[in-house]
Coordinates of C-alpha atoms and ligand atoms in Angstrom, one line a residue:
M9 CA -0.6 6.9 18.2
S10 CA -3.9 7.0 16.6
Y11 CA -6.7 4.3 16.5
F12 CA -10.1 4.0 15.5
A13 CA -12.6 3.2 17.9
V14 CA -15.6 1.7 16.3
K15 CA -19.1 0.7 17.9
G16 CA -20.5 -1.9 15.6
G17 CA -24.0 -3.0 14.7
T18 CA -25.5 0.2 12.9
K19 CA -26.8 -0.1 9.5
L20 CA -25.0 2.1 6.8
I21 CA -27.5 4.6 5.3
G22 CA -26.8 7.7 3.0
S23 CA -24.5 8.7 0.0
V24 CA -20.8 9.1 -0.4
N25 CA -18.8 10.9 -3.0
I26 CA -15.9 8.7 -4.3
N27 CA -12.5 10.4 -4.2
G28 CA -9.8 10.4 -7.1
A29 CA -8.0 7.3 -7.4
K30 CA -4.7 6.9 -5.6
N31 CA -3.3 4.2 -8.2
S32 CA -4.0 7.0 -10.8
V33 CA -2.8 10.0 -9.1
L34 CA 0.8 8.4 -8.5
P35 CA 1.7 7.7 -12.1
I36 CA 0.2 10.9 -13.2
L37 CA 2.2 12.9 -10.9
A38 CA 5.4 10.9 -11.8
A39 CA 4.5 12.0 -15.6
T40 CA 4.6 15.5 -14.7
L41 CA 8.2 15.1 -15.0
L42 CA 8.0 14.7 -18.8
N43 CA 6.3 18.0 -19.4
A44 CA 8.8 20.8 -18.5
G45 CA 6.0 23.3 -17.4
E46 CA 2.9 23.6 -15.6
N47 CA 0.7 20.5 -15.0
V48 CA -2.5 21.0 -13.1
I49 CA -4.0 18.0 -11.7
H50 CA -7.5 18.1 -10.4
N51 CA -9.2 15.6 -7.9
C52 CA -5.9 14.6 -6.1
T53 CA -7.1 13.1 -3.0
E54 CA -5.2 14.0 0.3
L55 CA -3.4 10.9 1.1
R56 CA -0.3 9.8 2.6
D57 CA 1.1 8.2 -0.5
V58 CA 0.1 11.6 -2.5
D59 CA 2.2 13.2 -0.1
S60 CA 5.0 11.0 -0.5
A61 CA 5.0 11.6 -4.4
V62 CA 4.8 15.4 -3.7
K63 CA 7.9 15.2 -1.4
I64 CA 9.6 13.1 -4.2
L65 CA 8.8 15.8 -7.0
R66 CA 9.9 18.5 -4.7
H67 CA 13.2 16.9 -4.0
L68 CA 13.9 16.6 -7.8
G69 CA 13.0 20.4 -8.2
C70 CA 9.6 20.8 -9.0
R71 CA 7.5 23.6 -7.6
I72 CA 4.1 22.3 -6.3
T73 CA 1.2 24.2 -4.8
R74 CA -2.2 22.5 -3.6
Q75 CA -5.6 24.3 -3.6
G76 CA -8.0 21.9 -2.2
K77 CA -7.9 18.8 -4.5
T78 CA -5.9 20.6 -7.2
L79 CA -2.1 20.1 -7.4
T80 CA 0.0 22.3 -9.7
V81 CA 3.0 21.0 -10.7
D82 CA 5.9 23.1 -12.3
S83 CA 8.4 20.8 -13.4
S84 CA 10.4 23.4 -15.5
N85 CA 13.4 23.1 -13.8
I86 CA 14.6 19.6 -12.5
I87 CA 17.7 19.8 -10.7
R88 CA 18.5 16.1 -9.4
C89 CA 17.8 12.8 -10.8
D90 CA 17.9 10.7 -7.7
V91 CA 15.2 9.6 -5.2
P92 CA 16.8 8.7 -1.7
E93 CA 16.1 5.8 0.5
S94 CA 14.1 7.7 2.9
L95 CA 11.6 8.7 0.2
M96 CA 11.6 5.4 -1.5
R97 CA 10.6 3.9 1.5
E98 CA 7.8 6.0 2.2
M99 CA 5.8 4.7 -0.8
R100 CA 6.6 1.2 -2.4
S101 CA 5.2 2.3 -5.8
S102 CA 7.9 5.2 -5.9
V103 CA 9.5 2.9 -8.6
I104 CA 7.2 4.7 -10.9
F105 CA 9.4 7.6 -11.0
L106 CA 12.2 5.6 -12.6
G107 CA 10.8 5.5 -16.3
P108 CA 10.0 9.6 -16.2
I109 CA 13.3 10.4 -14.6
L110 CA 15.2 8.7 -16.9
A111 CA 13.3 10.1 -19.7
R112 CA 13.7 13.7 -18.5
C113 CA 17.3 13.6 -17.2
G114 CA 18.8 10.6 -19.2
Q115 CA 20.1 9.0 -15.9
A116 CA 18.3 8.0 -12.7
R117 CA 19.4 6.6 -9.2
L118 CA 16.8 5.3 -6.9
S119 CA 17.4 2.9 -3.9
T120 CA 15.6 -0.5 -4.6
P121 CA 12.1 -0.7 -3.4
G122 CA 12.5 -4.0 -1.5
G123 CA 9.4 -6.1 0.0
C124 CA 6.5 -4.7 1.5
E125 CA 3.6 -6.0 3.5
L126 CA 2.3 -8.0 0.5
G127 CA 5.4 -10.0 0.2
P128 CA 8.3 -9.7 -2.2
R129 CA 7.8 -7.0 -4.7
P130 CA 10.1 -7.5 -7.6
I131 CA 10.6 -5.2 -10.3
D132 CA 12.4 -7.3 -12.8
L133 CA 9.9 -6.6 -15.4
H134 CA 10.5 -2.9 -15.2
L135 CA 14.1 -3.0 -15.4
D136 CA 14.2 -5.7 -18.2
A137 CA 12.1 -3.4 -20.4
L138 CA 14.2 -0.1 -19.8
R139 CA 17.4 -2.4 -20.7
K140 CA 15.4 -3.3 -24.0
L141 CA 14.8 0.0 -24.8
G142 CA 18.5 0.7 -24.5
A143 CA 19.1 1.9 -20.7
T144 CA 22.1 0.5 -19.1
V145 CA 20.9 -0.6 -15.6
S146 CA 23.2 -1.9 -12.7
I147 CA 22.1 -2.5 -9.1
D148 CA 24.7 -1.6 -6.6
G149 CA 24.7 -1.6 -2.7
G150 CA 20.7 -1.3 -2.8
E151 CA 20.6 1.3 -5.3
I152 CA 19.6 1.2 -9.0
L153 CA 21.5 3.3 -11.5
C154 CA 20.1 3.8 -14.9
R155 CA 21.6 5.6 -17.9
A156 CA 20.2 6.2 -21.3
D157 CA 21.9 8.2 -23.8
N158 CA 19.9 7.3 -26.8
M159 CA 16.8 5.2 -26.2
Q160 CA 15.2 3.3 -28.9
G161 CA 11.7 2.3 -29.0
R162 CA 10.9 -1.2 -29.7
D163 CA 8.6 -4.0 -28.8
I164 CA 8.4 -5.1 -25.2
V165 CA 6.7 -8.3 -24.3
L166 CA 5.5 -8.7 -20.6
S167 CA 5.6 -12.1 -19.2
F168 CA 2.9 -11.0 -16.7
P169 CA 0.7 -7.8 -17.2
S170 CA 2.3 -5.7 -14.6
V171 CA 0.5 -2.3 -13.8
G172 CA 3.6 -0.7 -12.7
A173 CA 6.0 -2.1 -15.4
T174 CA 3.3 -1.0 -18.1
E175 CA 3.2 2.7 -16.7
N176 CA 7.0 2.7 -16.3
I177 CA 7.6 1.7 -20.1
M178 CA 4.7 4.1 -21.4
L179 CA 6.6 6.8 -19.6
A180 CA 10.1 6.0 -20.4
A181 CA 8.9 5.4 -24.3
T182 CA 8.0 8.9 -24.6
A183 CA 11.6 9.7 -24.7
C184 CA 12.6 7.0 -27.3
T185 CA 13.4 7.7 -30.8
G186 CA 10.7 5.8 -32.8
A187 CA 8.1 3.6 -31.6
T188 CA 7.6 1.2 -28.5
R189 CA 4.8 -1.4 -28.5
I190 CA 4.0 -3.2 -25.1
I191 CA 2.6 -6.5 -25.7
N192 CA 0.6 -8.2 -22.8
A193 CA 0.2 -4.8 -21.1
A194 CA -1.8 -4.4 -18.0
R195 CA -5.3 -3.2 -18.9
E196 CA -6.3 -1.4 -15.7
P197 CA -8.5 1.6 -16.1
E198 CA -5.7 3.7 -14.1
I199 CA -3.5 3.0 -17.2
E200 CA -6.2 4.6 -19.5
D201 CA -6.3 7.5 -17.1
L202 CA -2.6 8.0 -17.7
Q203 CA -2.7 7.7 -21.4
N204 CA -5.3 10.4 -21.1
F205 CA -2.9 12.7 -19.3
L206 CA 0.0 11.8 -21.7
L207 CA -2.1 12.8 -24.6
K208 CA -2.8 16.2 -22.9
I209 CA 0.8 16.9 -22.6
G210 CA 1.3 16.2 -26.4
A211 CA 2.6 12.5 -26.0
N212 CA 1.6 10.0 -28.8
V213 CA 0.2 7.2 -27.0
C214 CA -2.7 4.7 -27.8
G215 CA -4.2 1.4 -26.8
A216 CA -4.4 1.8 -23.2
G217 CA -7.2 -0.5 -21.6
R218 CA -6.1 -3.1 -24.4
S219 CA -3.3 -5.6 -24.4
E220 CA -1.1 -3.7 -26.8
I221 CA -0.2 -0.1 -26.1
S222 CA 1.8 1.9 -28.6
V223 CA 4.1 4.8 -27.8
Q224 CA 5.6 7.1 -30.3
G225 CA 8.6 9.1 -28.8
G226 CA 8.6 12.9 -29.0
K227 CA 8.2 16.2 -27.6
T228 CA 5.7 17.2 -25.2
R229 CA 3.9 20.6 -24.6
C230 CA 4.3 23.1 -21.8
R231 CA 0.8 23.3 -20.0
A232 CA -1.8 20.5 -19.2
E233 CA -4.6 20.2 -17.1
H234 CA -6.2 17.0 -15.9
T235 CA -8.7 15.3 -13.5
V236 CA -8.0 12.1 -12.1
M237 CA -10.5 9.4 -12.4
P238 CA -12.6 8.1 -9.5
D239 CA -11.1 5.4 -7.2
R240 CA -12.8 2.1 -8.2
I241 CA -11.2 0.6 -5.0
E242 CA -12.6 3.0 -2.6
A243 CA -16.0 2.5 -4.2
A244 CA -15.6 -1.4 -3.9
T245 CA -14.7 -0.9 -0.4
Y246 CA -18.1 0.9 0.6
L247 CA -20.0 -1.6 -1.4
C248 CA -18.6 -4.5 0.5
A249 CA -19.3 -2.5 3.9
A250 CA -22.9 -2.0 2.7
A251 CA -23.1 -5.9 2.0
A252 CA -21.5 -6.7 5.5
C253 CA -23.4 -3.9 7.6
R254 CA -26.8 -4.1 5.8
G255 CA -28.3 -0.7 4.7
H256 CA -28.8 1.2 1.6
I257 CA -26.1 3.6 0.4
E258 CA -25.4 5.4 -2.9
L259 CA -22.1 6.1 -4.4
R260 CA -21.6 9.1 -6.6
D261 CA -18.8 10.1 -8.9
I262 CA -17.9 6.8 -10.0
R263 CA -17.6 4.7 -13.1
P264 CA -19.7 1.5 -12.5
R265 CA -17.9 -0.4 -15.3
H266 CA -14.8 -0.4 -13.5
I267 CA -16.2 -2.4 -10.5
A268 CA -18.4 -4.6 -12.7
T269 CA -16.8 -8.0 -11.1
V270 CA -17.3 -6.6 -7.3
I271 CA -21.1 -5.5 -8.5
S272 CA -21.7 -9.0 -10.1
I273 CA -20.4 -10.9 -7.1
L274 CA -22.2 -9.0 -4.3
S275 CA -25.5 -9.2 -6.4
D276 CA -24.9 -13.1 -6.6
A277 CA -24.6 -12.8 -2.8
G278 CA -28.1 -11.4 -2.7
C279 CA -27.4 -7.6 -2.5
D280 CA -29.6 -5.2 -4.6
I281 CA -27.6 -3.2 -6.7
K282 CA -28.5 -0.7 -9.5
T283 CA -26.0 1.3 -11.4
D284 CA -26.4 4.6 -13.4
T285 CA -23.9 6.8 -15.3
N286 CA -21.8 8.0 -12.5
C287 CA -23.6 6.4 -9.7
V288 CA -24.2 3.0 -7.9
T289 CA -26.9 2.3 -5.2
I290 CA -26.5 -0.9 -3.1
K291 CA -29.3 -2.3 -0.9
S292 CA -28.7 -5.0 1.5
A293 CA -31.6 -6.0 3.6
R294 CA -30.7 -9.6 4.7
R295 CA -27.5 -11.6 5.7
I296 CA -25.8 -12.3 2.3
S297 CA -25.3 -15.7 0.9
A298 CA -21.9 -17.2 0.4
L299 CA -20.2 -15.9 -2.7
P300 CA -19.0 -17.8 -5.6
P301 CA -15.3 -18.5 -5.9
V302 CA -13.5 -15.4 -5.6
Q303 CA -10.2 -15.5 -8.1
T304 CA -8.2 -12.5 -8.0
M305 CA -7.0 -11.5 -11.6
P306 CA -5.6 -8.7 -13.5
Y307 CA -8.1 -6.1 -15.0
P308 CA -10.9 -7.0 -15.9
G309 CA -11.0 -9.8 -13.5
F310 CA -11.6 -9.4 -9.7
P311 CA -9.1 -6.7 -8.3
T312 CA -6.7 -8.0 -5.6
D313 CA -7.2 -4.6 -3.8
A314 CA -10.7 -5.5 -2.9
Q315 CA -10.3 -9.0 -1.8
S316 CA -9.6 -8.2 1.9
Q317 CA -12.7 -6.0 2.0
L318 CA -15.0 -8.7 0.3
M319 CA -13.4 -11.2 2.6
A320 CA -14.8 -9.2 5.7
A321 CA -18.4 -9.3 4.1
A322 CA -17.8 -12.9 3.3
C323 CA -17.2 -13.7 7.2
L324 CA -20.8 -12.8 8.0
A325 CA -22.2 -14.7 5.0
E326 CA -24.6 -17.7 5.1
G327 CA -22.3 -20.5 3.6
T328 CA -18.5 -20.8 2.9
T329 CA -16.8 -18.9 0.4
V330 CA -13.3 -19.9 -1.2
F331 CA -10.5 -17.0 -2.1
C332 CA -7.8 -17.7 -4.4
E333 CA -5.3 -14.9 -4.2
N334 CA -3.3 -14.9 -7.8
I335 CA -1.6 -11.5 -7.7
F336 CA 0.3 -11.3 -4.5
E337 CA 1.9 -14.0 -2.3
N338 CA 1.0 -12.5 1.2
R339 CA -2.3 -10.9 0.8
F340 CA -4.4 -12.8 3.6
R341 CA -2.6 -11.2 6.7
Q342 CA -5.9 -9.6 7.5
A343 CA -7.5 -13.3 8.3
G344 CA -5.7 -13.5 11.5
E345 CA -7.1 -10.2 12.8
L346 CA -10.6 -11.2 11.4
C347 CA -10.4 -14.4 13.3
R348 CA -9.8 -12.2 16.5
M349 CA -13.6 -11.1 15.8
G350 CA -14.8 -14.4 15.5
A351 CA -14.4 -15.1 11.9
R352 CA -13.7 -18.6 10.8
I353 CA -10.9 -18.4 8.1
K354 CA -8.4 -21.3 7.2
V355 CA -5.6 -19.9 4.8
S356 CA -3.4 -22.4 3.0
G357 CA -0.9 -20.7 0.7
R358 CA -2.9 -18.7 -1.8
T359 CA -6.3 -20.1 -0.7
A360 CA -8.5 -18.9 1.9
V361 CA -11.7 -20.7 2.9
V362 CA -14.3 -18.6 4.8
E363 CA -17.1 -20.2 6.6
G364 CA -19.4 -17.4 7.3
T365 CA -20.9 -16.9 10.8
K366 CA -24.1 -15.0 12.1
Q367 CA -22.1 -12.6 14.1
L368 CA -18.8 -11.2 14.8
S369 CA -17.8 -9.5 17.9
G370 CA -15.5 -6.4 18.7
A371 CA -11.9 -6.7 19.5
S372 CA -8.8 -4.9 19.5
V373 CA -6.9 -5.5 16.0
R374 CA -4.1 -4.1 14.0
C375 CA -4.1 -3.2 10.5
T376 CA -1.5 -5.2 8.5
D377 CA -1.8 -3.4 5.2
L378 CA -3.7 -0.8 3.5
R379 CA -6.7 -3.1 2.2
G380 CA -6.4 -5.4 5.0
G381 CA -7.0 -2.4 7.3
A382 CA -10.1 -1.5 5.2
A383 CA -11.5 -4.9 5.9
L384 CA -10.9 -4.8 9.4
V385 CA -13.0 -1.5 9.7
I386 CA -16.0 -3.4 7.8
A387 CA -15.7 -6.1 10.1
A388 CA -15.8 -3.7 13.3
L389 CA -18.8 -1.6 11.7
A390 CA -20.7 -4.9 11.3
A391 CA -19.8 -6.8 14.5
T392 CA -21.4 -6.6 17.9
G393 CA -19.8 -4.4 20.8
E394 CA -16.8 -2.1 20.4
S395 CA -13.5 -2.3 18.6
R396 CA -10.2 -0.6 18.6
I397 CA -8.2 -0.7 15.4
Y398 CA -4.6 0.2 15.6
D399 CA -1.9 0.8 12.9
I400 CA -4.4 3.1 11.0
E401 CA -1.5 4.8 9.3
H402 CA -1.8 2.1 6.5
I403 CA -5.4 3.0 6.0
D404 CA -4.5 6.7 5.5
R405 CA -2.2 5.9 2.8
G406 CA -5.2 5.0 0.5
Y407 CA -8.4 6.5 2.2
E408 CA -8.8 10.3 2.8
S409 CA -10.6 10.5 6.1
M410 CA -12.4 7.1 6.0
E411 CA -13.8 7.7 9.3
N412 CA -15.7 10.6 8.0
A413 CA -17.3 8.6 5.1
Y414 CA -18.3 6.1 7.5
S415 CA -19.9 8.6 9.9
S416 CA -22.0 10.3 7.2
L417 CA -23.5 6.9 6.6
G418 CA -24.5 6.6 10.2
G419 CA -21.6 4.2 11.3
S420 CA -20.0 4.8 14.9
I421 CA -16.4 5.3 14.2
K422 CA -13.8 7.9 15.8
R423 CA -10.4 8.7 15.3
K424 CA -8.7 8.7 18.7
E425 CA -5.0 9.3 20.2
E426 CA -3.7 7.0 22.7
Ligands
LIG1361 C1 -0.4 -2.0 -8.6 C2 -1.2 -1.1 -7.8 C3 -1.6 -2.1 -6.8 C4 -2.4 -3.1 -7.0 C5 -1.5 -3.9 -8.1 C6 -2.3 -5.1 -8.7 C7 -0.5 1.0 -7.8 C8 0.3 2.1 -7.2 N1 -0.5 -0.1 -7.2 O1 0.8 -2.3 -8.0 O2 -2.5 -1.4 -5.6 O3 -2.6 -4.2 -6.2 O4 -1.2 -3.0 -9.1 O5 -3.4 -4.6 -9.3 O6 -1.0 1.3 -8.9 N2 5.6 -8.5 -10.7 C9 6.8 -9.1 -10.9 N3 7.9 -8.3 -11.4 C10 7.7 -6.9 -11.6 C11 6.6 -6.2 -11.4 C12 5.5 -7.2 -10.8 O7 7.0 -10.3 -10.6 O8 8.8 -6.4 -12.1 C13 4.6 -9.2 -10.1 C14 4.3 -8.7 -8.6 O9 5.3 -9.5 -7.6 C15 3.0 -9.3 -8.4 C16 2.1 -9.0 -9.6 O10 3.4 -8.9 -10.7 O11 2.9 -10.6 -8.1 C17 1.5 -7.7 -9.8 O12 2.3 -6.6 -9.6 P1 2.0 -5.2 -10.3 O13 0.8 -5.2 -11.4 O14 3.3 -4.9 -11.0 O15 1.6 -4.3 -9.1 P2 2.0 -2.9 -9.0 O16 2.1 -2.0 -10.0 O17 3.1 -2.9 -7.9

C-alpha cells in the first residue's frame, strides 16, 4: 500500500508546469468515438482516470498508442457498444461514454454509475435529454440500455447546468438529424475545450462557454489533432498550497482567467498574486487572513473542485471562514481528517465553519476523495512535524506525480510503500 510521508513546515519556492486538464481529456477521449479515424490528442496527463478511459475505448475496439503525453486513438473499427460494470466502477464519470456510443452505434449498454464518495451521483438529466432526442432508455438490473434509430435534434432545457449532462448532449446531438439547442448549459472551460475538439472533427457546434449551445447534426472528418487545455483545478491546488505554506511560486502553462475566483479570494486573504498571459505567480509572506465566505457555484463561480484545498489554507488563516457547498451533498469529508491535524472545523449540512489556527500538527490521515486528498497534502506540508497520508490512489486519479511537483518546490514529500 502506497502512502505519502510528509515533513511539514517548509516554504514552497519555485515553478510548476501545469498539466492537461483531467476533466477535459475524459470527454475528449469519449468524443473520439464520433470520428471514425485517427484522433491525436496532445497534453494527456498520466492519470488513473485517463487510463480507465483508455481501457473503455480499447474494450469498444479502438486502437490506442501513447507517446509521452500524446494519445493516438484510432476509432475506425468499433466492435461493441457496451461498457462492463468493472470498467464503469473504475471511473464514475464513465457515463460520458453514453452519448458518443449511442451516436456511433445507435445503441449503448452501460452499468449505472451508482454513488461515489461525494454522495449520490444521479444521471437523470443525461437520460431525460437523450429521451428528448428520441432515444429509448431503460434501466434494468443495474444496466442502462439505450437505443436510438433516428435521433432528432431539438431544444433541451437543463434544470441545472450539469457539466456531464451538457457534454453528453453535445456528443449525442452530433448524430441527430437537425439542430439541438442546450439551454441553461454548463459554462465550464472544459466544455469550450470539448467544442474546440468537436470543431476539429468537423462537427457543427457553437456557443460553448455561454448558457446556450447549438449543435447541428452531421458527418465528421477522419483525422483530428488537438491539445488539451491546462488543468485549472491543479493550478488552484498549488495556489492554495502556496497560501497555506507561504513562499513564492510560479505556475506556468495555465489560463489565469479560468481561476479568476480562486485568485480573487486568495488576494483578498492577503496573498500577492500576479497574472500574465499563461502564467500566475503567488507570494505569500505572512499568515493569510480569513477568507470572505466561500460559496461553490457552477462556473464562473468558485469551483467545488477547489473547495477542499482552499479549506486546508483557511485552517491556518487568522479568523473564521465560512464555506457553503452548493454542488455536491457530501463534500466536506476531508474536514474530519483535517481536524486530526489540529484544524477547528464545524460542519453542518452544506455549511462548514473553519476557525483558523496558528499551527497544524502532523498526523496519520486518510484521503477521503480526490480533492479532499489534495487538501490533506496541503495541510501536511504546512503543519509542523511529520504526517502519513494513506489511500493516495484517490489523489492519483487526478494529479500526475503530485509528490514530484511539491518536491520541486522544496516540499518534503515522498511516496512510500508499506
Ligand atoms: C464534473 C466534474 C467534477 C466537478 C463537477 C462540478 C468531470 C469528469 N467531473 O462532474 O470534477 O466536481 O463537474 O463542477 O468533468 N446532477 C443531477 N442529475 C444529473 C447530473 C448531475 O442531479 O443528471 C447534479 C449532481 O448530483 C451534482 C450537480 O448536479 O449535485 C453537479 O453535477 P455535474 O455538473 O453533472 O458534475 P459532473 O459532470 O458529474
